[in-house]
JSON list of C-alpha atoms in Angstrom, two decimals:
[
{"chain": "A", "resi": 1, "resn": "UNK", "atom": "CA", "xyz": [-22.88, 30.26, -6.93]},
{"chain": "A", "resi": 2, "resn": "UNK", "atom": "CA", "xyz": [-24.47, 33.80, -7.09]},
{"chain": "A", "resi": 3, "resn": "UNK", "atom": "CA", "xyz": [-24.49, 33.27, -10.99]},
{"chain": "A", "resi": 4, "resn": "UNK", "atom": "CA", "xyz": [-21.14, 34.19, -12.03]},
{"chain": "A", "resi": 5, "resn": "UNK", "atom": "CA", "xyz": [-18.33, 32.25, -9.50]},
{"chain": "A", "resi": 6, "resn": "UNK", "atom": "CA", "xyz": [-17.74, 28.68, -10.27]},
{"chain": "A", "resi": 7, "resn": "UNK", "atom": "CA", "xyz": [-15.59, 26.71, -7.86]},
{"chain": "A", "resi": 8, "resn": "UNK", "atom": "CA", "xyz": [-14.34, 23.30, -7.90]},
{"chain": "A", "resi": 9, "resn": "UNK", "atom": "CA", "xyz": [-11.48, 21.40, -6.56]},
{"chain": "A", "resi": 10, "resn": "UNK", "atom": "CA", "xyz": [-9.70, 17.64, -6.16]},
{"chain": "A", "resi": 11, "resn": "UNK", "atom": "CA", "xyz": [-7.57, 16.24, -3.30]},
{"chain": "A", "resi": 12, "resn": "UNK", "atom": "CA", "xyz": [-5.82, 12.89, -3.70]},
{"chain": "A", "resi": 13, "resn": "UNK", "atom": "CA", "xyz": [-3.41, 10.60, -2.32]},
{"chain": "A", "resi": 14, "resn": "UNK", "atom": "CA", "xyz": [-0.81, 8.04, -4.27]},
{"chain": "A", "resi": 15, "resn": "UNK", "atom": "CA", "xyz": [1.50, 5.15, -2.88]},
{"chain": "A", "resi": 16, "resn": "UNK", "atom": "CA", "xyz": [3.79, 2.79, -5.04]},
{"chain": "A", "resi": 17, "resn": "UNK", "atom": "CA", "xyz": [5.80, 0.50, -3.97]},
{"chain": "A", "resi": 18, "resn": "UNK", "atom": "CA", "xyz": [8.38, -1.19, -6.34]},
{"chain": "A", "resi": 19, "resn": "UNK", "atom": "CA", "xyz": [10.50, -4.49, -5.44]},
{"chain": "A", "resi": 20, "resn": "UNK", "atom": "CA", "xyz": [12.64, -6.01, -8.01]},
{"chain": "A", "resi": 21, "resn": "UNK", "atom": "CA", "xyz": [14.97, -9.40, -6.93]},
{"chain": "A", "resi": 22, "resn": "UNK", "atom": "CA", "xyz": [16.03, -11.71, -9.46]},
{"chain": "A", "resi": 23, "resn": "UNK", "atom": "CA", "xyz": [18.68, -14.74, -8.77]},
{"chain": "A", "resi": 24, "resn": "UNK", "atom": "CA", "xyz": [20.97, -16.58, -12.10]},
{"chain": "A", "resi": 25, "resn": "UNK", "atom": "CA", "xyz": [23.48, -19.22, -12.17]},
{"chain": "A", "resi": 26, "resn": "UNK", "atom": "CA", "xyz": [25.44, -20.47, -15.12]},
{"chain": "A", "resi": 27, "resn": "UNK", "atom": "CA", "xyz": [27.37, -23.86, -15.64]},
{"chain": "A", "resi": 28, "resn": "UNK", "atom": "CA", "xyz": [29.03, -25.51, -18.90]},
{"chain": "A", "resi": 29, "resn": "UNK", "atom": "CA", "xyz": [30.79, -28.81, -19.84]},
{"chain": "A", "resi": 30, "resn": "UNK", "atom": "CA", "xyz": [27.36, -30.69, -20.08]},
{"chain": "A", "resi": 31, "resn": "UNK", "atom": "CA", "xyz": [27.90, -34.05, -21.09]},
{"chain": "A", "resi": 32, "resn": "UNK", "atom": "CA", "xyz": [24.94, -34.12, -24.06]},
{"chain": "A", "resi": 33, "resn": "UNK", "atom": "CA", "xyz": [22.39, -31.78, -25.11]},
{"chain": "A", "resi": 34, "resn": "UNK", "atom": "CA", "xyz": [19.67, -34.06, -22.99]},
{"chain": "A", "resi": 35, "resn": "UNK", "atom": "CA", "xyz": [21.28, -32.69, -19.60]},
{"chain": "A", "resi": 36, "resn": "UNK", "atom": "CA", "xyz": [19.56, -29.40, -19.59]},
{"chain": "A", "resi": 37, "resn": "UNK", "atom": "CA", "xyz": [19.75, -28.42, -15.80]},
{"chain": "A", "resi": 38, "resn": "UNK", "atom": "CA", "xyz": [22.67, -27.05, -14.32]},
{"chain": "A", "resi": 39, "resn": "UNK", "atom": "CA", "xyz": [23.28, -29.65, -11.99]},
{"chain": "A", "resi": 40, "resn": "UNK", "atom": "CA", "xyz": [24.06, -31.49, -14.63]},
{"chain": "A", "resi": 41, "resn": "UNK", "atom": "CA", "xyz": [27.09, -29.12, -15.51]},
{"chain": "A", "resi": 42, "resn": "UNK", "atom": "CA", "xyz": [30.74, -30.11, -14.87]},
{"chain": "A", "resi": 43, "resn": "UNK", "atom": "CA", "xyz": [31.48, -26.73, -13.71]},
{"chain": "A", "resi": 44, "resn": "UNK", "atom": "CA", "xyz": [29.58, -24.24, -11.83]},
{"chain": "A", "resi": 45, "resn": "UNK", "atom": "CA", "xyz": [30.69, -20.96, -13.65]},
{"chain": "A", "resi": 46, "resn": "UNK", "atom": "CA", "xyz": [28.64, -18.27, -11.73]},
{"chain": "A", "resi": 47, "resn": "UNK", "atom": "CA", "xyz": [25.92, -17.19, -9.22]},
{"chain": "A", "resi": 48, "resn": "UNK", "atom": "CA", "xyz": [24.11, -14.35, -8.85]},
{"chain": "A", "resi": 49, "resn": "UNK", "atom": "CA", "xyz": [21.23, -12.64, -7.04]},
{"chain": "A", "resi": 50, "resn": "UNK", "atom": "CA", "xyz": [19.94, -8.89, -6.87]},
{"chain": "A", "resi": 51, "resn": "UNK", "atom": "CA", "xyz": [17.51, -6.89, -4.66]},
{"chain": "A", "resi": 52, "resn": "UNK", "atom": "CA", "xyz": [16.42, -3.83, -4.90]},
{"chain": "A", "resi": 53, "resn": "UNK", "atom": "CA", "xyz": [13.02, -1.77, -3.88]},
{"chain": "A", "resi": 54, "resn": "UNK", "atom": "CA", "xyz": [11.69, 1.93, -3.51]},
{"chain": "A", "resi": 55, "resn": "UNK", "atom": "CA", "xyz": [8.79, 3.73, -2.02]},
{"chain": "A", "resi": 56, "resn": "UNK", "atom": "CA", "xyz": [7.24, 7.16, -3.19]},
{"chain": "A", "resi": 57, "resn": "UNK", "atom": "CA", "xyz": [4.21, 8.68, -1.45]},
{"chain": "A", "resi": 58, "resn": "UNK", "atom": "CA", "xyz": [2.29, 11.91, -2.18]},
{"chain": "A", "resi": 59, "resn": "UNK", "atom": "CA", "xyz": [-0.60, 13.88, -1.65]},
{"chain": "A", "resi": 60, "resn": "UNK", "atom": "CA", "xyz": [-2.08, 16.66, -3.86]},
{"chain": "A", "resi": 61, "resn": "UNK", "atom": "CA", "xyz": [-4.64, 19.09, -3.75]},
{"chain": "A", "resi": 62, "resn": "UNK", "atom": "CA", "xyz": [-5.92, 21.55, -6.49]},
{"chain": "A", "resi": 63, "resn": "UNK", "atom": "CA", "xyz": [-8.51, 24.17, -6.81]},
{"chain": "A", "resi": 64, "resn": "UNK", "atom": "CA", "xyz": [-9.93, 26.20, -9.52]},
{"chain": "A", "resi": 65, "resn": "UNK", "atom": "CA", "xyz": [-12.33, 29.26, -9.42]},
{"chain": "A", "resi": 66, "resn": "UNK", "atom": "CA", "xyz": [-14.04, 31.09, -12.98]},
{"chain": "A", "resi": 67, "resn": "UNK", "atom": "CA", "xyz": [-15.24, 34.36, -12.60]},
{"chain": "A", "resi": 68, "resn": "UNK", "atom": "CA", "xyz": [-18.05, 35.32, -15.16]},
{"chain": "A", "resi": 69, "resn": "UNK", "atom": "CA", "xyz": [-15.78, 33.21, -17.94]},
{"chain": "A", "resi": 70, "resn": "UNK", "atom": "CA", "xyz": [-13.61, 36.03, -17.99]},
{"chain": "A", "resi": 71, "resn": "UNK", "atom": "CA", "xyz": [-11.15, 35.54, -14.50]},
{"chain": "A", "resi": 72, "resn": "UNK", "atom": "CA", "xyz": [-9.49, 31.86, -14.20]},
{"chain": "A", "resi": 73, "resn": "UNK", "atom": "CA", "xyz": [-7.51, 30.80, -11.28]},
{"chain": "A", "resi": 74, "resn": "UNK", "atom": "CA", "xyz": [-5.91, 27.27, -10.55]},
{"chain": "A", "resi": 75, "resn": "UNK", "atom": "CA", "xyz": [-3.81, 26.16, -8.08]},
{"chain": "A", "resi": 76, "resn": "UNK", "atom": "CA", "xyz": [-1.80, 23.15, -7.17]},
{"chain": "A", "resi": 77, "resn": "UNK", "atom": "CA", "xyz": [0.09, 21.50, -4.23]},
{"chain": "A", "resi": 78, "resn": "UNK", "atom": "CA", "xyz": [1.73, 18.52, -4.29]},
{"chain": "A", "resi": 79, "resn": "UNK", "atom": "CA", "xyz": [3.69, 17.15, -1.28]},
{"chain": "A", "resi": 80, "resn": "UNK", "atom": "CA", "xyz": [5.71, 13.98, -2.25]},
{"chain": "A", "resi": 81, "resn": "UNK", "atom": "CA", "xyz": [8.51, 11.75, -0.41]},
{"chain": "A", "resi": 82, "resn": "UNK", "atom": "CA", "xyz": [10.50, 9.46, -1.89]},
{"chain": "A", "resi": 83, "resn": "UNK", "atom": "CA", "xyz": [12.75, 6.85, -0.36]},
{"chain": "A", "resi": 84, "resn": "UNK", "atom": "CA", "xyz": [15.82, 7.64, -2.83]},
{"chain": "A", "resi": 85, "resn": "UNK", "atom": "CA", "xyz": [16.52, 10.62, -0.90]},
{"chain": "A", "resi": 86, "resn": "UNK", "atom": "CA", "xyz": [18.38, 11.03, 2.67]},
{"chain": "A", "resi": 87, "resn": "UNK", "atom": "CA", "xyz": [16.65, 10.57, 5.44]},
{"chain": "A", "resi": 88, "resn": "UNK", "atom": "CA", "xyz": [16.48, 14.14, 6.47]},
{"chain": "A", "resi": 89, "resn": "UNK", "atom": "CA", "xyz": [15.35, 15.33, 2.48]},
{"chain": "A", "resi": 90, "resn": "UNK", "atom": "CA", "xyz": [12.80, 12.31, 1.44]},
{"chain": "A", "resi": 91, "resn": "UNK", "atom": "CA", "xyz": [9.84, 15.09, 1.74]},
{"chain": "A", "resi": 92, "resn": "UNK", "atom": "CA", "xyz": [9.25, 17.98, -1.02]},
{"chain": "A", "resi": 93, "resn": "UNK", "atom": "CA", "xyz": [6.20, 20.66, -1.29]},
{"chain": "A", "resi": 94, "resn": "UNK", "atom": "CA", "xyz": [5.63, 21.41, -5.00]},
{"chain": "A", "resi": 95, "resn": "UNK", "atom": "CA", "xyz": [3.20, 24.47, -5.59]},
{"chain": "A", "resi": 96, "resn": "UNK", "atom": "CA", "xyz": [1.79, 25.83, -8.73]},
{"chain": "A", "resi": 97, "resn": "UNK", "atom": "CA", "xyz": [-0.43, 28.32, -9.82]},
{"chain": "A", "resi": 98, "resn": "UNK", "atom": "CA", "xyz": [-1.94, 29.73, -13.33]},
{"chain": "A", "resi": 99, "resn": "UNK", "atom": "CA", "xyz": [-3.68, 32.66, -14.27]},
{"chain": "A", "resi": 100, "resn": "UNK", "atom": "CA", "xyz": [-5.79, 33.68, -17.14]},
{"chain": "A", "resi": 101, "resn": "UNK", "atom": "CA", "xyz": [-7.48, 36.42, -18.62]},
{"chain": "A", "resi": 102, "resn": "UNK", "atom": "CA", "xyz": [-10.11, 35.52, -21.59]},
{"chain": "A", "resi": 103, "resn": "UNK", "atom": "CA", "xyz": [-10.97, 39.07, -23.06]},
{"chain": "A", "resi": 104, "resn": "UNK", "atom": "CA", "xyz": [-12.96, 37.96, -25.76]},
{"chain": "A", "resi": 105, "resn": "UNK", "atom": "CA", "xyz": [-15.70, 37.84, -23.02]},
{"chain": "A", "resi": 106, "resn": "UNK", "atom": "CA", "xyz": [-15.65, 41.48, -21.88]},
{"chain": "A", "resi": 107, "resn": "UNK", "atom": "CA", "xyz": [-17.98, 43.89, -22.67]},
{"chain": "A", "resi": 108, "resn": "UNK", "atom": "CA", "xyz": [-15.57, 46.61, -24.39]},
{"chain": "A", "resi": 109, "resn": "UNK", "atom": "CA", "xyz": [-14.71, 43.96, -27.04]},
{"chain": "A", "resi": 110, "resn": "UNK", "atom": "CA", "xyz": [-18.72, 43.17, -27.79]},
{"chain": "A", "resi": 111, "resn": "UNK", "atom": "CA", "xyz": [-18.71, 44.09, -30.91]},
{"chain": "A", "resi": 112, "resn": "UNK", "atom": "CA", "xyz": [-15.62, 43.12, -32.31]},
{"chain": "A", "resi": 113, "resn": "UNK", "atom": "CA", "xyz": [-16.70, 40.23, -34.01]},
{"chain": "A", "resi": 114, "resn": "UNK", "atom": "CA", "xyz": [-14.23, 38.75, -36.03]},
{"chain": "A", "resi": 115, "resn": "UNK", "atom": "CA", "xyz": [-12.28, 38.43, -32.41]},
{"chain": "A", "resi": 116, "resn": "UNK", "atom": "CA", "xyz": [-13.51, 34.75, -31.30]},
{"chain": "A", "resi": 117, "resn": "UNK", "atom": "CA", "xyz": [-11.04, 33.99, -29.10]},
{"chain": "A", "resi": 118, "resn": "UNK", "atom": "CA", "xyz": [-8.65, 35.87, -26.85]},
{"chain": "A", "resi": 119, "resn": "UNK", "atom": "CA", "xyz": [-6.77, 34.83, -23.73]},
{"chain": "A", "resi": 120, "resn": "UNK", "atom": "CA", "xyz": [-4.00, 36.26, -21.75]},
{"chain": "A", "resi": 121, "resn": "UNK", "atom": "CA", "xyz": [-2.34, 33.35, -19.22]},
{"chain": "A", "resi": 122, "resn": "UNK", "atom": "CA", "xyz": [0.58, 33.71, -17.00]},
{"chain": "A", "resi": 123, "resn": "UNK", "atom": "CA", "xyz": [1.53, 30.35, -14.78]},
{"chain": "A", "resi": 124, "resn": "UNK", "atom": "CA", "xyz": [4.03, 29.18, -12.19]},
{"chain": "A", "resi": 125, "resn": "UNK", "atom": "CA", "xyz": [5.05, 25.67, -11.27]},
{"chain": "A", "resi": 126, "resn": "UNK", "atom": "CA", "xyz": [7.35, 23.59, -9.33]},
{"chain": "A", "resi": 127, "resn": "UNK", "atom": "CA", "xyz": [7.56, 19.43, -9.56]},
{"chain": "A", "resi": 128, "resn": "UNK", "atom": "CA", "xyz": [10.27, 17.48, -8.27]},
{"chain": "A", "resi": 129, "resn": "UNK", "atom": "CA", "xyz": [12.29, 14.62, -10.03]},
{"chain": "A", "resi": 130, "resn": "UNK", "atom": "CA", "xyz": [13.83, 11.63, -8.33]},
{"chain": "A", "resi": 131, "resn": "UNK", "atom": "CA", "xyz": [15.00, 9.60, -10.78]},
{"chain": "A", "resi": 132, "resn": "UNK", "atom": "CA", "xyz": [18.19, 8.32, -9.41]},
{"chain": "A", "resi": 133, "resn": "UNK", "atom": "CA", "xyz": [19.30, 4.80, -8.06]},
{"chain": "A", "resi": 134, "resn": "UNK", "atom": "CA", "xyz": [17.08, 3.58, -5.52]},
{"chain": "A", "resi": 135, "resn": "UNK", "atom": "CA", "xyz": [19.78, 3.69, -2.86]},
{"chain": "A", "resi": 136, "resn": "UNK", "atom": "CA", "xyz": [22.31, 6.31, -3.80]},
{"chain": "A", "resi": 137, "resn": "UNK", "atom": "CA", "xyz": [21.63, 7.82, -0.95]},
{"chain": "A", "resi": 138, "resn": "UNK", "atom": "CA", "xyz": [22.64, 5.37, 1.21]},
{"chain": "A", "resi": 139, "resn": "UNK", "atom": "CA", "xyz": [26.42, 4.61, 2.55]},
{"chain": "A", "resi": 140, "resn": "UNK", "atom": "CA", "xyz": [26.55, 0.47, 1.19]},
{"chain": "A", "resi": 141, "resn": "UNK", "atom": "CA", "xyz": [28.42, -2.40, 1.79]},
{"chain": "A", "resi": 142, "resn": "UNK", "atom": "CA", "xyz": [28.66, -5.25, -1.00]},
{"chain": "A", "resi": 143, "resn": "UNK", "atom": "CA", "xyz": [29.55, -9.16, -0.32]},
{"chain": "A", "resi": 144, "resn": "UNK", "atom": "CA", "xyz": [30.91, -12.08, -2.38]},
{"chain": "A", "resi": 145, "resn": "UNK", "atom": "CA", "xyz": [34.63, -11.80, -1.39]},
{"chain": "A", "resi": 146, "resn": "UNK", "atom": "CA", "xyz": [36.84, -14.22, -0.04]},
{"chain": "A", "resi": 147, "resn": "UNK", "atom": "CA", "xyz": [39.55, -12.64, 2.52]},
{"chain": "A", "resi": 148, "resn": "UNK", "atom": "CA", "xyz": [41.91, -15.02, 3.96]},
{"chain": "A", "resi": 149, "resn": "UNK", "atom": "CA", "xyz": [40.01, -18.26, 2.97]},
{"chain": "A", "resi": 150, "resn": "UNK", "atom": "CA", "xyz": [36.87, -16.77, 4.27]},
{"chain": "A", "resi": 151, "resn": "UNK", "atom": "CA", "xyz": [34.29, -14.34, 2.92]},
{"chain": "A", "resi": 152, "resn": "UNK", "atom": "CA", "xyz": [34.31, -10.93, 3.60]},
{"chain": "A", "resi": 153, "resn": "UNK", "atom": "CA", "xyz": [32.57, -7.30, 2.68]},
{"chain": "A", "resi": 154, "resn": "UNK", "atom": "CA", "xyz": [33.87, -3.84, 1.58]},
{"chain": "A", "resi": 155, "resn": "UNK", "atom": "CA", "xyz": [32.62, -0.50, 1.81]},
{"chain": "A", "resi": 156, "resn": "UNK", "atom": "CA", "xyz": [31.65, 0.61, -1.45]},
{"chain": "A", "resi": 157, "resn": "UNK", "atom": "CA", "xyz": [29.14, 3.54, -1.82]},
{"chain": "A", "resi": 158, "resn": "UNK", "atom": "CA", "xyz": [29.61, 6.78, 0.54]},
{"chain": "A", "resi": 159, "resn": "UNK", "atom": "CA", "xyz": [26.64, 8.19, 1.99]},
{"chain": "A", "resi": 160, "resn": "UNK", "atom": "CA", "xyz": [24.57, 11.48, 1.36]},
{"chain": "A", "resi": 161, "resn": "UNK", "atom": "CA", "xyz": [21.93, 11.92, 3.97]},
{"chain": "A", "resi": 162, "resn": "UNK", "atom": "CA", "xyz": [21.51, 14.99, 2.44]},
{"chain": "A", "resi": 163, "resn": "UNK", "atom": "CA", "xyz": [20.43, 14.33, -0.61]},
{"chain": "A", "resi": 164, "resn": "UNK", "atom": "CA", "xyz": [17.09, 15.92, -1.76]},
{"chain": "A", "resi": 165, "resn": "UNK", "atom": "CA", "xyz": [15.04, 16.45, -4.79]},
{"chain": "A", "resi": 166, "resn": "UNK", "atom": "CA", "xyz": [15.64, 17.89, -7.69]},
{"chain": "A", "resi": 167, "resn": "UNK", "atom": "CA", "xyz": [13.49, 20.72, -8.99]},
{"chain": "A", "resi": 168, "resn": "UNK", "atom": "CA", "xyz": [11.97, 21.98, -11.31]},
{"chain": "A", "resi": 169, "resn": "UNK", "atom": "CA", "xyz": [10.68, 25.42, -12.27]},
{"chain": "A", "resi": 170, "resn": "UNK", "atom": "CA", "xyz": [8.88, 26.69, -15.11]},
{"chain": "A", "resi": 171, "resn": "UNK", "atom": "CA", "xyz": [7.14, 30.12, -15.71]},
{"chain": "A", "resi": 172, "resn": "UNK", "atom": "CA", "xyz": [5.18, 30.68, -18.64]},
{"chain": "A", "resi": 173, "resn": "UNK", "atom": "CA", "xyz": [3.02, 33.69, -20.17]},
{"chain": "A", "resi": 174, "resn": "UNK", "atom": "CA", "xyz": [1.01, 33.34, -23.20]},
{"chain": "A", "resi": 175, "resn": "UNK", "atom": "CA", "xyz": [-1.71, 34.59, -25.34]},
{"chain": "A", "resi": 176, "resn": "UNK", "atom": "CA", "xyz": [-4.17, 32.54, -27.75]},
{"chain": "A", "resi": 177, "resn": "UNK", "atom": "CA", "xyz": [-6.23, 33.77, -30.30]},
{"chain": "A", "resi": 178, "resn": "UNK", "atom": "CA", "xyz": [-8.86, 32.90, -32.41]},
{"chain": "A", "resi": 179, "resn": "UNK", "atom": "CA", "xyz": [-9.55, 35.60, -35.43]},
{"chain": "A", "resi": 180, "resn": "UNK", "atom": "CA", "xyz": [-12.63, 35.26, -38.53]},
{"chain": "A", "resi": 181, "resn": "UNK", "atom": "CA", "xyz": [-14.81, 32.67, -36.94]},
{"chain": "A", "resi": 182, "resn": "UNK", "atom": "CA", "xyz": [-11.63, 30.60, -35.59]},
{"chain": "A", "resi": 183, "resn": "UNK", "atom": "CA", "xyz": [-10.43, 30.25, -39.35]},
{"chain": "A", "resi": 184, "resn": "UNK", "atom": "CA", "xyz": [-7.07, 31.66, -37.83]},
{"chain": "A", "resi": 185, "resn": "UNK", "atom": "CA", "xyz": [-5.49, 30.40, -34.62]},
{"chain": "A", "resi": 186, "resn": "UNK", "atom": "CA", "xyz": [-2.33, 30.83, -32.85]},
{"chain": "A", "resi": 187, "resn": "UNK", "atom": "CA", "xyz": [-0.54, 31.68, -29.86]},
{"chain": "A", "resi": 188, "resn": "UNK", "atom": "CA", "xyz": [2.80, 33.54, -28.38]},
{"chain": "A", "resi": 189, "resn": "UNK", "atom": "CA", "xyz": [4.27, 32.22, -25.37]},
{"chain": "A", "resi": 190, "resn": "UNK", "atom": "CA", "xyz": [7.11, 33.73, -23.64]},
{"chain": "A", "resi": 191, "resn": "UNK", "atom": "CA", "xyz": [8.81, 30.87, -21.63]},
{"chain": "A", "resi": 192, "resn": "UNK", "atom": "CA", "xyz": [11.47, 29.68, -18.63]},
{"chain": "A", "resi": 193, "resn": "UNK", "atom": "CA", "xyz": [12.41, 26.74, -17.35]},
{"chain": "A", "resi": 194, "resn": "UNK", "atom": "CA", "xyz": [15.16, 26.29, -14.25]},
{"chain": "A", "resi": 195, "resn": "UNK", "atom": "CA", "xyz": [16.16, 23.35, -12.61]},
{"chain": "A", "resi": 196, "resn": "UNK", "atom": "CA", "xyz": [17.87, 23.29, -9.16]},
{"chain": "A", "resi": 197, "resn": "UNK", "atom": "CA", "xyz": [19.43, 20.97, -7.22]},
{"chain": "A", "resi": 198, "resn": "UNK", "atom": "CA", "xyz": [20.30, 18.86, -10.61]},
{"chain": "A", "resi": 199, "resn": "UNK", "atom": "CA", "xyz": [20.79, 15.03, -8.99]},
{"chain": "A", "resi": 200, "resn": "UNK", "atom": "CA", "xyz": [24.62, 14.17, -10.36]},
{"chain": "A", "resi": 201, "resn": "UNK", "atom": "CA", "xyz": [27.51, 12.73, -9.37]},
{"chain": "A", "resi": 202, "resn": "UNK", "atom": "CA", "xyz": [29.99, 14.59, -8.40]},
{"chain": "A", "resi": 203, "resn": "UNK", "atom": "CA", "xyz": [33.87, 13.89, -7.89]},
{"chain": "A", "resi": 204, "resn": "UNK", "atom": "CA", "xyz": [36.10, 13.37, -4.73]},
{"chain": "A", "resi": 205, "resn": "UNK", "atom": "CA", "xyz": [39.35, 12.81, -3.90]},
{"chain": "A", "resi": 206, "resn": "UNK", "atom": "CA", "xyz": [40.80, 9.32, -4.87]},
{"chain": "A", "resi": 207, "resn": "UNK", "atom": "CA", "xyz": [41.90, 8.98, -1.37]},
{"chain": "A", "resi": 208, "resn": "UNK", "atom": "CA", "xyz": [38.59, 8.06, -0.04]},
{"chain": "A", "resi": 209, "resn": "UNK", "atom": "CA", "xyz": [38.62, 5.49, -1.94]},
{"chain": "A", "resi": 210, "resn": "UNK", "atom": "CA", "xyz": [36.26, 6.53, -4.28]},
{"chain": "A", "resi": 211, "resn": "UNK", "atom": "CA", "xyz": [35.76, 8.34, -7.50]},
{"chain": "A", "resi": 212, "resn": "UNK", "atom": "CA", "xyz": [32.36, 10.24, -6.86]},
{"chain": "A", "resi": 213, "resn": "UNK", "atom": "CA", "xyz": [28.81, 9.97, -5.53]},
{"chain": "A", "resi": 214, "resn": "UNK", "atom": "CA", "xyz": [25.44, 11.47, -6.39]},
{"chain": "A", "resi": 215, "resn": "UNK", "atom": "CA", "xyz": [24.93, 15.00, -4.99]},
{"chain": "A", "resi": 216, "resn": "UNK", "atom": "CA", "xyz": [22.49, 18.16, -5.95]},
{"chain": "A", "resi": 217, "resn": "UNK", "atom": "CA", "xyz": [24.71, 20.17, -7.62]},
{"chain": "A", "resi": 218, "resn": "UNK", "atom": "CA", "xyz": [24.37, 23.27, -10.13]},
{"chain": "A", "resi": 219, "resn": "UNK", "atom": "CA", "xyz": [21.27, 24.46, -12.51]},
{"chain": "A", "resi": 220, "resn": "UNK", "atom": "CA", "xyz": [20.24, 25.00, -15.72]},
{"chain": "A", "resi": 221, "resn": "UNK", "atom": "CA", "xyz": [18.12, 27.73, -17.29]},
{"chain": "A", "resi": 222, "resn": "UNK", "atom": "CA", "xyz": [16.27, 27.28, -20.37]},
{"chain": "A", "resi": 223, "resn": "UNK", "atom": "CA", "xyz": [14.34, 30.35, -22.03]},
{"chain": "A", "resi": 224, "resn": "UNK", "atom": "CA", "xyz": [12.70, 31.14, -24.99]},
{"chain": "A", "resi": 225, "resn": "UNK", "atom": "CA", "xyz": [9.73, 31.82, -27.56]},
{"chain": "A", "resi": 226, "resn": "UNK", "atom": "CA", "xyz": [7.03, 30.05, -29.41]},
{"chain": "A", "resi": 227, "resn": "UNK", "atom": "CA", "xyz": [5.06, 30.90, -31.86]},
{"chain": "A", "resi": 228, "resn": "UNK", "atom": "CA", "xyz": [1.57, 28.88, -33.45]}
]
């Protein structure tokens, strides 16, 4: 519109939903290799069977405006939720944003022709990462004992309904160029990268009966250059 702006932009929406189950069993002392199905087996060795399942949802918007092919601005939100988490965490708002500057295009460096190319950019982003057990959340109880002649359960994962996600944050500023008809390229980037809230487990008392359980504790900062 009005010759120079250019606007565009994208929302969407994502759902998965993962369920995993399996069940095995296991026998030996089959009386000849003809007898191939366990009930067939003098003894009954094992039985097993596993469940598990997780959710994520999100929604995401971004936008993206070009002034004259000089001024570019993009921005991002993301808002996910993930079942991993506690139930007062599952939900996370991710923003990011990115600015450039393409000089070649103004008027000052017209006739500076063995310039082709030459963009300042400077950018900002968060995303989240929940790769963790799909209930380490969660305070669990497991089966398959036998107490007294009769089954029983036991308490065997604490609980962290606080648990959230754990972030990620990376800022970035950089400059391309393209010199003698694009014969020479390259860029310098000046880059950061800190992560909060790192998902790990982290140890308690022996008394509680436990050795640890997943929490969001500490950071790390990575920092640096690259040159093309």
């Amino acid at each position: 519109f009005a010759e120079k702006h250019r606007l565009d932009g994208l929302v969407g929406f994502e759902y998965r939903r993962e369920n995993n189950e399996g069940i095995s069993a296991s026998g030996d002392g089959f009386p000849t290799f003809e007898f191939t199905t366990l009930n067939t087996a003098a003894n009954a060795v094992s039985v097993g069977e596993f469940w598990t399942a997780f959710r994520r949802i999100g929604v995401f918007g971004t936008v993206n405006y070009n002034f004259d092919s000089r001024f570019i601005v993009s921005g991002i939100v993301r808002y996910d939720g993930s079942s991993r988490f506690g139930a007062d965490n599952r939900f996370g708002v991710f923003p990011s944003i990115k600015l450039a500057w393409n000089i070649a295009n103004e008027k000052f460096m017209a006739n500076q022709n063995w310039v082709n190319n030459l963009k300042l950019r400077v950018s900002w982003g968060q995303t989240g990462n929940d790769q963790i057990g799909n209930f380490d959340a969660l305070g669990l109880y497991g089966g398959g004992l036998v107490y007294n002649g009769a089954g029983g359960i036991t308490f065997n994962q604490l609980a962290n309904p606080g648990l959230q996600w754990e972030k990620n944050q990376t800022t970035n500023l950089g400059l391309d160029f393209g010199l003698f008809n694009n014969r020479i390229n390259g860029s310098l980037e000046l880059y950061q990268k800190l992560t909060k809230d790192l998902l790990l487990p982290q140890q308690v008392q022996w008394t509680t009966g436990f050795s640890s359980f997943i929490q969001n504790v500490g950071e790390i900062e990575n920092k640096g250059v690259e040159v093309t």
